[in-house]
mmCIF file of N, CA and C in Angstrom:
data_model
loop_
_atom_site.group_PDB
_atom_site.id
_atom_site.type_symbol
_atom_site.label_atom_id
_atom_site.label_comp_id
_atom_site.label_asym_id
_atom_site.label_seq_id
_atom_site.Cartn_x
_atom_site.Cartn_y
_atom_site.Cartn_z
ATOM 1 N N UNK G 1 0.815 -1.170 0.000
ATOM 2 C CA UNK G 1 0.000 0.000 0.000
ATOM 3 C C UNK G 1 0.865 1.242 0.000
ATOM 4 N N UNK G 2 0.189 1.848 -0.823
ATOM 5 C CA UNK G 2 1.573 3.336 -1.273
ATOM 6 C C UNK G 2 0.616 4.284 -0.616
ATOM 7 N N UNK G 3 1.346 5.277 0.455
ATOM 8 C CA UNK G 3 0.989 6.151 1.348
ATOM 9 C C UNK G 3 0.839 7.511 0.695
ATOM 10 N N UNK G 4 -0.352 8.115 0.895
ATOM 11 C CA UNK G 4 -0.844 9.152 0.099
ATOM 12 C C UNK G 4 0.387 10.487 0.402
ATOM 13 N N UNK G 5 0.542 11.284 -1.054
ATOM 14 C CA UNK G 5 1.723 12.289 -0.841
ATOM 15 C C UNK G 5 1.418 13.310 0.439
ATOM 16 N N UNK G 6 2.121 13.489 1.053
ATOM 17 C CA UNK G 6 2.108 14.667 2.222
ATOM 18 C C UNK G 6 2.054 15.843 1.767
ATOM 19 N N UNK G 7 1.015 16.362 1.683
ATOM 20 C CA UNK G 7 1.120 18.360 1.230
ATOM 21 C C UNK G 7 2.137 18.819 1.405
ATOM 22 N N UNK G 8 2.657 19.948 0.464
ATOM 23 C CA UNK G 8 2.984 20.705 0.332
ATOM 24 C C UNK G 8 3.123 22.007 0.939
ATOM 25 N N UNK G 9 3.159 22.442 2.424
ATOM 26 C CA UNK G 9 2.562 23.746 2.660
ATOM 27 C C UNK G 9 3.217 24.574 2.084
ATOM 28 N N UNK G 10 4.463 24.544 1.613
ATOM 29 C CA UNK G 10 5.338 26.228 0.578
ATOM 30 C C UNK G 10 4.277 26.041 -0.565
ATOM 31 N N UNK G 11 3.890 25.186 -1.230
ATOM 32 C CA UNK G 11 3.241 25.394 -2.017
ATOM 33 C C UNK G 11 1.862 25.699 -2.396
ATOM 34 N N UNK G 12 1.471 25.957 -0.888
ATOM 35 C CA UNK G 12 0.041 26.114 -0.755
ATOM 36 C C UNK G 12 0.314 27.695 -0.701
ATOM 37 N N UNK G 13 1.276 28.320 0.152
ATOM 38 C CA UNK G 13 1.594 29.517 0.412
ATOM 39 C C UNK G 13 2.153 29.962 -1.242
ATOM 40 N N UNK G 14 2.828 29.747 -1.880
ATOM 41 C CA UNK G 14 3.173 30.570 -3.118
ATOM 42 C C UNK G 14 2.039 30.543 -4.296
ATOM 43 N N UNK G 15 1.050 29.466 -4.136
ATOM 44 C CA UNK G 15 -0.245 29.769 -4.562
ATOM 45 C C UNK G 15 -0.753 30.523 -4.358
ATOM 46 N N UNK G 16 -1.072 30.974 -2.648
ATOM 47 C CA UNK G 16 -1.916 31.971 -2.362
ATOM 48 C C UNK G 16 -1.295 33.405 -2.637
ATOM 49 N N UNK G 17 0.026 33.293 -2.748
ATOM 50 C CA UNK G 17 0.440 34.782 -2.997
ATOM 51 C C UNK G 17 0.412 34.977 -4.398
ATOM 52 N N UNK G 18 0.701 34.063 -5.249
ATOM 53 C CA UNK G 18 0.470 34.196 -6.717
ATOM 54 C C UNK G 18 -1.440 34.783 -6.897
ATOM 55 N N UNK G 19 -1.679 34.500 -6.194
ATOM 56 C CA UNK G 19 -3.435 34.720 -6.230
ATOM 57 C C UNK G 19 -3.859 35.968 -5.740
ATOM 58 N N UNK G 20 -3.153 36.163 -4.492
ATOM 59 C CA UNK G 20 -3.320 37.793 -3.923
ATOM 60 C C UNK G 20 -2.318 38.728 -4.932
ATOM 61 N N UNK G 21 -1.354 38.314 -5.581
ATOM 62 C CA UNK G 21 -0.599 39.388 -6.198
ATOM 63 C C UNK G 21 -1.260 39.518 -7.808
ATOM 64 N N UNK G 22 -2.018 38.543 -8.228
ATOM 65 C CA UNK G 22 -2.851 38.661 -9.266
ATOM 66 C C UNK G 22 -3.695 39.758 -8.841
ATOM 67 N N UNK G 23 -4.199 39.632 -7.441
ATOM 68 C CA UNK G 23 -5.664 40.290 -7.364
ATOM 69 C C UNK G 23 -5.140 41.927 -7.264
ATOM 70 N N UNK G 24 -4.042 41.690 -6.544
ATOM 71 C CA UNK G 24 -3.564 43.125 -6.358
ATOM 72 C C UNK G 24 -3.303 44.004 -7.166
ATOM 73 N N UNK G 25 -2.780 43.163 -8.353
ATOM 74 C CA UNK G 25 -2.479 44.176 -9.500
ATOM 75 C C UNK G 25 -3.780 44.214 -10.462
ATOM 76 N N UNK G 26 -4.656 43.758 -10.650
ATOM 77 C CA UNK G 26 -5.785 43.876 -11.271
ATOM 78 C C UNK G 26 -6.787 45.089 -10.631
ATOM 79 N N UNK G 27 -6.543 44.899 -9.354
ATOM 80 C CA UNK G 27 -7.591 45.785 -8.564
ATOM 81 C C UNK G 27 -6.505 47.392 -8.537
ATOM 82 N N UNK G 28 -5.461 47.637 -8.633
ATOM 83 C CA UNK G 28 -4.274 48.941 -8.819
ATOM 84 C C UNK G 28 -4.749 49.090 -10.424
ATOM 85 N N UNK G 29 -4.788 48.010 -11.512
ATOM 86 C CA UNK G 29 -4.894 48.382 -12.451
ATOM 87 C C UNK G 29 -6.246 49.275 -12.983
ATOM 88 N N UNK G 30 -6.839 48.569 -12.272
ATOM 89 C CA UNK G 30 -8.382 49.348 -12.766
ATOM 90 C C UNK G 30 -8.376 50.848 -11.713
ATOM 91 N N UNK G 31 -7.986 50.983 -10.879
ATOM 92 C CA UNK G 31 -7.917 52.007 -9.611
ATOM 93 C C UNK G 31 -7.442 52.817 -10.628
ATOM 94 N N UNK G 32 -6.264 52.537 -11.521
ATOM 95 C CA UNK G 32 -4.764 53.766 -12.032
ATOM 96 C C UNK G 32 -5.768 54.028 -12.944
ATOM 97 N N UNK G 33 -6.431 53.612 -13.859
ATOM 98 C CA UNK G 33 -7.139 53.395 -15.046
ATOM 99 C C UNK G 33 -8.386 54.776 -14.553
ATOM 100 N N UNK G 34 -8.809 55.213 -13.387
ATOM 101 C CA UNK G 34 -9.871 55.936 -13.360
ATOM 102 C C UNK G 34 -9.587 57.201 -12.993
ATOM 103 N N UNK G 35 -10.665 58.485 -13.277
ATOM 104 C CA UNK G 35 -10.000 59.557 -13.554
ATOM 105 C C UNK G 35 -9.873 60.378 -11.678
ATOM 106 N N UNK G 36 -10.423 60.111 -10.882
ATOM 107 C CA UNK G 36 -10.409 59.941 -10.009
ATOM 108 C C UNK G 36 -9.206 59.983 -9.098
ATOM 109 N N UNK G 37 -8.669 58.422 -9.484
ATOM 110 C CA UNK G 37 -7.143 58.046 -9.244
ATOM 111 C C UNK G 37 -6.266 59.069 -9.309
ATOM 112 N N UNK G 38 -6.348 59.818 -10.852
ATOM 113 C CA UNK G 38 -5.187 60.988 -11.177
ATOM 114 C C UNK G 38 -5.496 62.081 -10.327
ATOM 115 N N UNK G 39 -6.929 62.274 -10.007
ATOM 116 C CA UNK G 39 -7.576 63.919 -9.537
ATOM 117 C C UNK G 39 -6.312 63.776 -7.750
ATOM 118 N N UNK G 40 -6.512 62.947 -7.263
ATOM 119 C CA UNK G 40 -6.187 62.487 -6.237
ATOM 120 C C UNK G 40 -4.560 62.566 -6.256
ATOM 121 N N UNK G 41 -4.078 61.665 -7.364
ATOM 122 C CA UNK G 41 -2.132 62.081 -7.262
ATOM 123 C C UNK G 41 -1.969 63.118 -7.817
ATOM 124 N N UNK G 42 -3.023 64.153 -8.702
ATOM 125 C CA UNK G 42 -2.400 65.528 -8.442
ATOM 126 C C UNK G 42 -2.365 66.328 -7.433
ATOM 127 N N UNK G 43 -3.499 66.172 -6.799
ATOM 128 C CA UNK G 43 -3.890 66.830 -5.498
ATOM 129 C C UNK G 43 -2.310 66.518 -4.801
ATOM 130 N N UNK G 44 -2.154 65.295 -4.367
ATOM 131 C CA UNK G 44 -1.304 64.951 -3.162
ATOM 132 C C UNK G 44 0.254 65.751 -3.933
ATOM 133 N N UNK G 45 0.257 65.508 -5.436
ATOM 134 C CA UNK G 45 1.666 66.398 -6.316
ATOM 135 C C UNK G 45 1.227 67.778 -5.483
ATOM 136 N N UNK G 46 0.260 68.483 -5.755
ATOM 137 C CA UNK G 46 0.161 69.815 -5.557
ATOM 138 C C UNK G 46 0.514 70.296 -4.469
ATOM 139 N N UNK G 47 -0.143 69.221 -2.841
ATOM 140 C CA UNK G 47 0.211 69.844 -2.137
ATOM 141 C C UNK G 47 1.534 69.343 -1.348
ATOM 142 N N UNK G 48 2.028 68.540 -2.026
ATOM 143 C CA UNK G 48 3.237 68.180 -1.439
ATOM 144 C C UNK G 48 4.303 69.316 -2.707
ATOM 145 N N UNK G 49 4.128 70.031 -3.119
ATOM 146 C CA UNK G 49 4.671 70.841 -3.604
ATOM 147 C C UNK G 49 4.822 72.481 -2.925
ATOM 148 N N UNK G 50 2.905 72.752 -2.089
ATOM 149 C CA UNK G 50 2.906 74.391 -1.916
ATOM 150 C C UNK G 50 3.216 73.794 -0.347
ATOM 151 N N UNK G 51 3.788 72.852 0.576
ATOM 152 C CA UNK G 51 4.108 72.458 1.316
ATOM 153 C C UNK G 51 6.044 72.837 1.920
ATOM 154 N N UNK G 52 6.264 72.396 0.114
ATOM 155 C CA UNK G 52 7.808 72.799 0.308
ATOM 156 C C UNK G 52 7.648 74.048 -0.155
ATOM 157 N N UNK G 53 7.088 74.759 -0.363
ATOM 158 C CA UNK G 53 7.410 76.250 -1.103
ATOM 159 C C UNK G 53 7.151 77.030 0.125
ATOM 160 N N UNK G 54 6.077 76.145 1.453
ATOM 161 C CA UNK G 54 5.745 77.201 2.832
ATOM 162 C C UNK G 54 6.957 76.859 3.423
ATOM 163 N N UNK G 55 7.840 75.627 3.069
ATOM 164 C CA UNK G 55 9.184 75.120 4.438
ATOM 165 C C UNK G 55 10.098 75.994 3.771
ATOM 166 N N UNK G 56 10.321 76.289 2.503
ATOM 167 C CA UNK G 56 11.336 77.373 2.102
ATOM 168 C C UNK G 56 11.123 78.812 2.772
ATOM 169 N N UNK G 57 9.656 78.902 2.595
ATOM 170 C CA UNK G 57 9.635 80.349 3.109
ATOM 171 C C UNK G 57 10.027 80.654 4.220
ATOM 172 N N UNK G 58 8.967 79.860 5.111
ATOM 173 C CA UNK G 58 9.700 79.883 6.917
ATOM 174 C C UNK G 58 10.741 79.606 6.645
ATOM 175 N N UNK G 59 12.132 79.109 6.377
ATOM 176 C CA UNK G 59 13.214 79.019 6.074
ATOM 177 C C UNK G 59 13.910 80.388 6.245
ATOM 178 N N UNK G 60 13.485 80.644 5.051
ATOM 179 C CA UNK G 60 14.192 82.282 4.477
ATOM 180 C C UNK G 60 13.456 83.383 5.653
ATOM 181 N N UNK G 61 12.412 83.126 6.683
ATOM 182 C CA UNK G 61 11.803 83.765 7.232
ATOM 183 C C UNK G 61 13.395 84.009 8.629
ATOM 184 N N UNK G 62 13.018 82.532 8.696
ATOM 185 C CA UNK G 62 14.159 82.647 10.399
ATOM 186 C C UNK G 62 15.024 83.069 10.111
ATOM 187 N N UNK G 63 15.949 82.531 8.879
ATOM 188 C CA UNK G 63 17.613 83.079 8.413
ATOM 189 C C UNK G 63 17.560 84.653 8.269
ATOM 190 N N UNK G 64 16.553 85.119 7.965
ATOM 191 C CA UNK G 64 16.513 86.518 7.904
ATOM 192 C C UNK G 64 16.414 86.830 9.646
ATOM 193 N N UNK G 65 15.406 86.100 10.203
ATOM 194 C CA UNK G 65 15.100 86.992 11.674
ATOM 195 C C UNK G 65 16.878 86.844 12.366
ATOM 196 N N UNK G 66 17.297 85.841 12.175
ATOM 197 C CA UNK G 66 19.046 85.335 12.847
ATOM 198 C C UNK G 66 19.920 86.223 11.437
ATOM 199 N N UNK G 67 19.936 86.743 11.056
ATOM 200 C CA UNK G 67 20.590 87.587 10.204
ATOM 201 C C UNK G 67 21.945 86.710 9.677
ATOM 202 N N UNK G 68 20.917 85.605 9.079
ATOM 203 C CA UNK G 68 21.762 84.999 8.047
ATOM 204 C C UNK G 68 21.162 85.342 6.958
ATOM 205 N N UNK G 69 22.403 84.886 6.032
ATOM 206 C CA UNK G 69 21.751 84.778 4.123
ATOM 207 C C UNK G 69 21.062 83.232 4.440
ATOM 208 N N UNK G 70 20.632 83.478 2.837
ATOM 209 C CA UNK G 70 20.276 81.673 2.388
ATOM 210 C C UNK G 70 21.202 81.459 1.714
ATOM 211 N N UNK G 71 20.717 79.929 1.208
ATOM 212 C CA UNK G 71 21.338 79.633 0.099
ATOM 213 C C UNK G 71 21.168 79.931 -1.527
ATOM 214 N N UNK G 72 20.139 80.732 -1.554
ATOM 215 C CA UNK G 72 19.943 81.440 -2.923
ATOM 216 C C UNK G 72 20.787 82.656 -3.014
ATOM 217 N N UNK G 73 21.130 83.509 -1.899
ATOM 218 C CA UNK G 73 22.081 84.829 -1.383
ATOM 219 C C UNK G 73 23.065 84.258 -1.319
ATOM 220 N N UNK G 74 23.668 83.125 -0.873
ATOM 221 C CA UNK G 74 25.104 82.893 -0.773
ATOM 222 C C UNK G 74 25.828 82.468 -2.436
ATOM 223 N N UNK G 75 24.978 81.748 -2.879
ATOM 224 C CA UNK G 75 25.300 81.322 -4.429
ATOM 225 C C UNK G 75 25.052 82.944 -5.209
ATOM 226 N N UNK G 76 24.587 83.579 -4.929
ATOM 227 C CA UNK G 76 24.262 84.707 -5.493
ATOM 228 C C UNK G 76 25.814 85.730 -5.730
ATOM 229 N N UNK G 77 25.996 85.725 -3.927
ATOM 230 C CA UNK G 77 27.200 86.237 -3.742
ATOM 231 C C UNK G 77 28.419 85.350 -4.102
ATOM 232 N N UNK G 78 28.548 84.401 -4.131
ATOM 233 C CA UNK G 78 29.342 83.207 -4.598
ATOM 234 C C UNK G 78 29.869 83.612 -6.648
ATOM 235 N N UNK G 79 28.732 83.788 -7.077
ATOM 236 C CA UNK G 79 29.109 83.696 -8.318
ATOM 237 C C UNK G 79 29.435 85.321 -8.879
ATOM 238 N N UNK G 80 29.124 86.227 -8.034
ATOM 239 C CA UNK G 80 29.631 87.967 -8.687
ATOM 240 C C UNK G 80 30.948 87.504 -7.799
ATOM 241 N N UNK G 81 31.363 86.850 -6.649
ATOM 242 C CA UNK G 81 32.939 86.845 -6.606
ATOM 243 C C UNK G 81 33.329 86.588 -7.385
ATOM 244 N N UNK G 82 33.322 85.191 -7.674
ATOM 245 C CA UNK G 82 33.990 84.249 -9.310
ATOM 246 C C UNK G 82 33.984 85.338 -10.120
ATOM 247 N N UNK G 83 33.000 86.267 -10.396
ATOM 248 C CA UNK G 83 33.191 87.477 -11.966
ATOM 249 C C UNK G 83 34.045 88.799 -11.306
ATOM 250 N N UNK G 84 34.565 88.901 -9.847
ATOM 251 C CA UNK G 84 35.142 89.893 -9.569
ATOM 252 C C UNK G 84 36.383 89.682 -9.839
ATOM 253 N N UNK G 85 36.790 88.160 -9.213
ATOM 254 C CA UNK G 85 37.840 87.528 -9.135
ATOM 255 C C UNK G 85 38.237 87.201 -10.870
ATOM 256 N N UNK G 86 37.889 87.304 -11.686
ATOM 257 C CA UNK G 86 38.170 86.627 -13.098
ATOM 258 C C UNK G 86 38.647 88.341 -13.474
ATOM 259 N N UNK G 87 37.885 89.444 -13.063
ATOM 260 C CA UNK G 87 38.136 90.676 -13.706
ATOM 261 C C UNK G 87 39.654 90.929 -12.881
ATOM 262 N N UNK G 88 39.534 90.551 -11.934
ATOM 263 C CA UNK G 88 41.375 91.635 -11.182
ATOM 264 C C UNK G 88 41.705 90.649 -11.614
ATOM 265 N N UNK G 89 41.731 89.017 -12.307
ATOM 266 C CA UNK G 89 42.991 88.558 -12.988
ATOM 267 C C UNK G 89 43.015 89.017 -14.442
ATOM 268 N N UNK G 90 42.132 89.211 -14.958
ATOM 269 C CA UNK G 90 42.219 90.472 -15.845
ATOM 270 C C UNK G 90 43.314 91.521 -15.900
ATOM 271 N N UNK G 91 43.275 92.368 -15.468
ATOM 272 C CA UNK G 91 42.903 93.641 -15.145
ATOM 273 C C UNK G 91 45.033 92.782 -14.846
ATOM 274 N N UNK G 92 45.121 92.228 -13.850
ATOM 275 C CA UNK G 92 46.940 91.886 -13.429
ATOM 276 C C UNK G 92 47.254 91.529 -14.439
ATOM 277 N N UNK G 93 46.871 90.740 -15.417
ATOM 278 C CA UNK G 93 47.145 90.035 -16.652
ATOM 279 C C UNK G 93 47.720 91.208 -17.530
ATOM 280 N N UNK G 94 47.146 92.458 -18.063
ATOM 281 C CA UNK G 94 47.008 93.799 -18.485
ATOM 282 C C UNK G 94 48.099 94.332 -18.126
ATOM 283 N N UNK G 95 48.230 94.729 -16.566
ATOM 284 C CA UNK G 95 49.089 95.600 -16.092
ATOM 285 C C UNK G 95 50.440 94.801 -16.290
ATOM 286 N N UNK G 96 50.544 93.440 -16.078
ATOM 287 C CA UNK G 96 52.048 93.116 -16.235
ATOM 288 C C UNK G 96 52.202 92.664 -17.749
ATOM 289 N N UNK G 97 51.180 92.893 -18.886
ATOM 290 C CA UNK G 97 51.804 92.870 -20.247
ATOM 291 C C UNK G 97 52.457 94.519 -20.237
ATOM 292 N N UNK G 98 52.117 95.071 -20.027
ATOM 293 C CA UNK G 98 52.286 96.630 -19.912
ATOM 294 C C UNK G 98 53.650 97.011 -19.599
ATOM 295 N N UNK G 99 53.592 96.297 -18.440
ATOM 296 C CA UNK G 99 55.067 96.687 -17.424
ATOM 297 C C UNK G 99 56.421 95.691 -17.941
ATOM 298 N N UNK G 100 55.874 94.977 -18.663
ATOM 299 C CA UNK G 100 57.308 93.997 -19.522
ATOM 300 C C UNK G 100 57.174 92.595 -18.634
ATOM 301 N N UNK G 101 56.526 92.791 -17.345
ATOM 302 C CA UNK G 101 56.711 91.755 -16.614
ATOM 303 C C UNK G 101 56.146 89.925 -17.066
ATOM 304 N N UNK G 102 56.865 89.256 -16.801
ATOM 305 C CA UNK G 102 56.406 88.023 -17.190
ATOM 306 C C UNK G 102 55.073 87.359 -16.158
ATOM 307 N N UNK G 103 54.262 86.635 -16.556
ATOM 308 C CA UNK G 103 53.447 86.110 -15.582
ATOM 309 C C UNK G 103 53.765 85.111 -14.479
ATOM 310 N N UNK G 104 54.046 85.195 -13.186
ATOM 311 C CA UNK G 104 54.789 83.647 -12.926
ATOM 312 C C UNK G 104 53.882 82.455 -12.787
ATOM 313 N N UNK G 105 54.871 81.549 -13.462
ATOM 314 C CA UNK G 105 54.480 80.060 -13.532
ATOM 315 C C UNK G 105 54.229 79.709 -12.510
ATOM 316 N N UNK G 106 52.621 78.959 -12.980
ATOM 317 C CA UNK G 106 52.091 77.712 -12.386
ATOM 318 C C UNK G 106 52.906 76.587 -12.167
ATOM 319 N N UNK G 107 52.981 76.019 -11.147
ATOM 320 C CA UNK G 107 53.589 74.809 -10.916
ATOM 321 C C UNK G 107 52.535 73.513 -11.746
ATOM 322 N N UNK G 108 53.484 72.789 -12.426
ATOM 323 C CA UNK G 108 52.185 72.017 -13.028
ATOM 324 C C UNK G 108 52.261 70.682 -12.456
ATOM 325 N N UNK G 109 51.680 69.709 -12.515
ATOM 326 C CA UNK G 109 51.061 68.648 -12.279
ATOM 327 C C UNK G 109 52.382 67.623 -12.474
ATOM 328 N N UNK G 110 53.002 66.718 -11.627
ATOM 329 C CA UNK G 110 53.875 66.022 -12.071
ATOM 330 C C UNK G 110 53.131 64.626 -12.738
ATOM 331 N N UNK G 111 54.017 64.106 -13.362
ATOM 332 C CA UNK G 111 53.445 63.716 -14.562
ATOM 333 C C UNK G 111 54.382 62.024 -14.231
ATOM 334 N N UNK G 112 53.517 60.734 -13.427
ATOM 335 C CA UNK G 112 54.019 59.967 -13.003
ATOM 336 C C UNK G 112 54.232 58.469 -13.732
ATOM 337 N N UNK G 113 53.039 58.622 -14.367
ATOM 338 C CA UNK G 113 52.527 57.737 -15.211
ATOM 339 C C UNK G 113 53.764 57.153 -16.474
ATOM 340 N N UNK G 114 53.812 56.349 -16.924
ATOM 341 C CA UNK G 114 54.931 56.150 -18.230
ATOM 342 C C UNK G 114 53.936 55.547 -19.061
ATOM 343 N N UNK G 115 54.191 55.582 -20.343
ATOM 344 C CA UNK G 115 53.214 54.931 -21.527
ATOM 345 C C UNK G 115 54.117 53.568 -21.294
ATOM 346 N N UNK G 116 52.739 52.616 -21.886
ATOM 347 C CA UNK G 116 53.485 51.158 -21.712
ATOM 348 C C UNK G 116 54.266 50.740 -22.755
ATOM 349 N N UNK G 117 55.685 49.730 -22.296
ATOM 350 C CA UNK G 117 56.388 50.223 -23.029
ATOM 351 C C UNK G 117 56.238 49.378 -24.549
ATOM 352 N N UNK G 118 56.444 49.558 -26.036
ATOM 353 C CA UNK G 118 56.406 48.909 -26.669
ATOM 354 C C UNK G 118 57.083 47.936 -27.270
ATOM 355 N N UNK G 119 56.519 46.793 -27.814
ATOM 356 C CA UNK G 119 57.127 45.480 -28.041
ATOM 357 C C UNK G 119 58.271 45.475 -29.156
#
């Protein structure tokens, strides 16, 4: 007498999830599919948008009350340095073609590497 097979329980379990993950995506599919669905992830886009635009403000609110800049004022001031700084190397560049003077050299990059050698 041949003894009846012993179940399976992993396989009772990856059935049932194959069955709930069918259902799940059928029931998301028809959900995404309605106009509803979108009214709703724009809403939550929108206000997870005028949300960060109120945390910027209070932001820029306190840094002002503590008499800091932001970071829109610091990049601000950040980049007319870079154009102040580019004009007086200008401007030295000028005065020592003028004056005969040479520019002094950059120290350059030592150079460690060797090409491999050929056969």
């Amino acid at each position: 007498m041949a003894l009846p097979p012993t179940p399976d329980p992993s396989a009772f379990m990856r059935e049932m999830l194959g069955q709930w993950e069918q259902m799940t995506n059928q029931l998301g599919g028809e959900m995404m599919k309605s106009g509803e669905f979108a009214r709703v992830v724009q809403g939550a886009s929108t206000a997870q948008m005028k949300a960060q635009a109120a945390a910027h403000q209070m932001m820029d609110k306190a840094l002002a009350a503590a008499n800091m800049p932001s970071r829109s004022e610091v990049e601000d001031l950040s980049a007319r340095l870079r154009g102040v700084e580019e004009t007086v190397g200008r401007i030295e560049a000028l005065l020592m073609a003028q004056a005969g003077i040479k520019p002094p050299e950059r120290p350059k990059p030592k150079r460690t590497r060797k090409p491999p050698a050929k056969a």
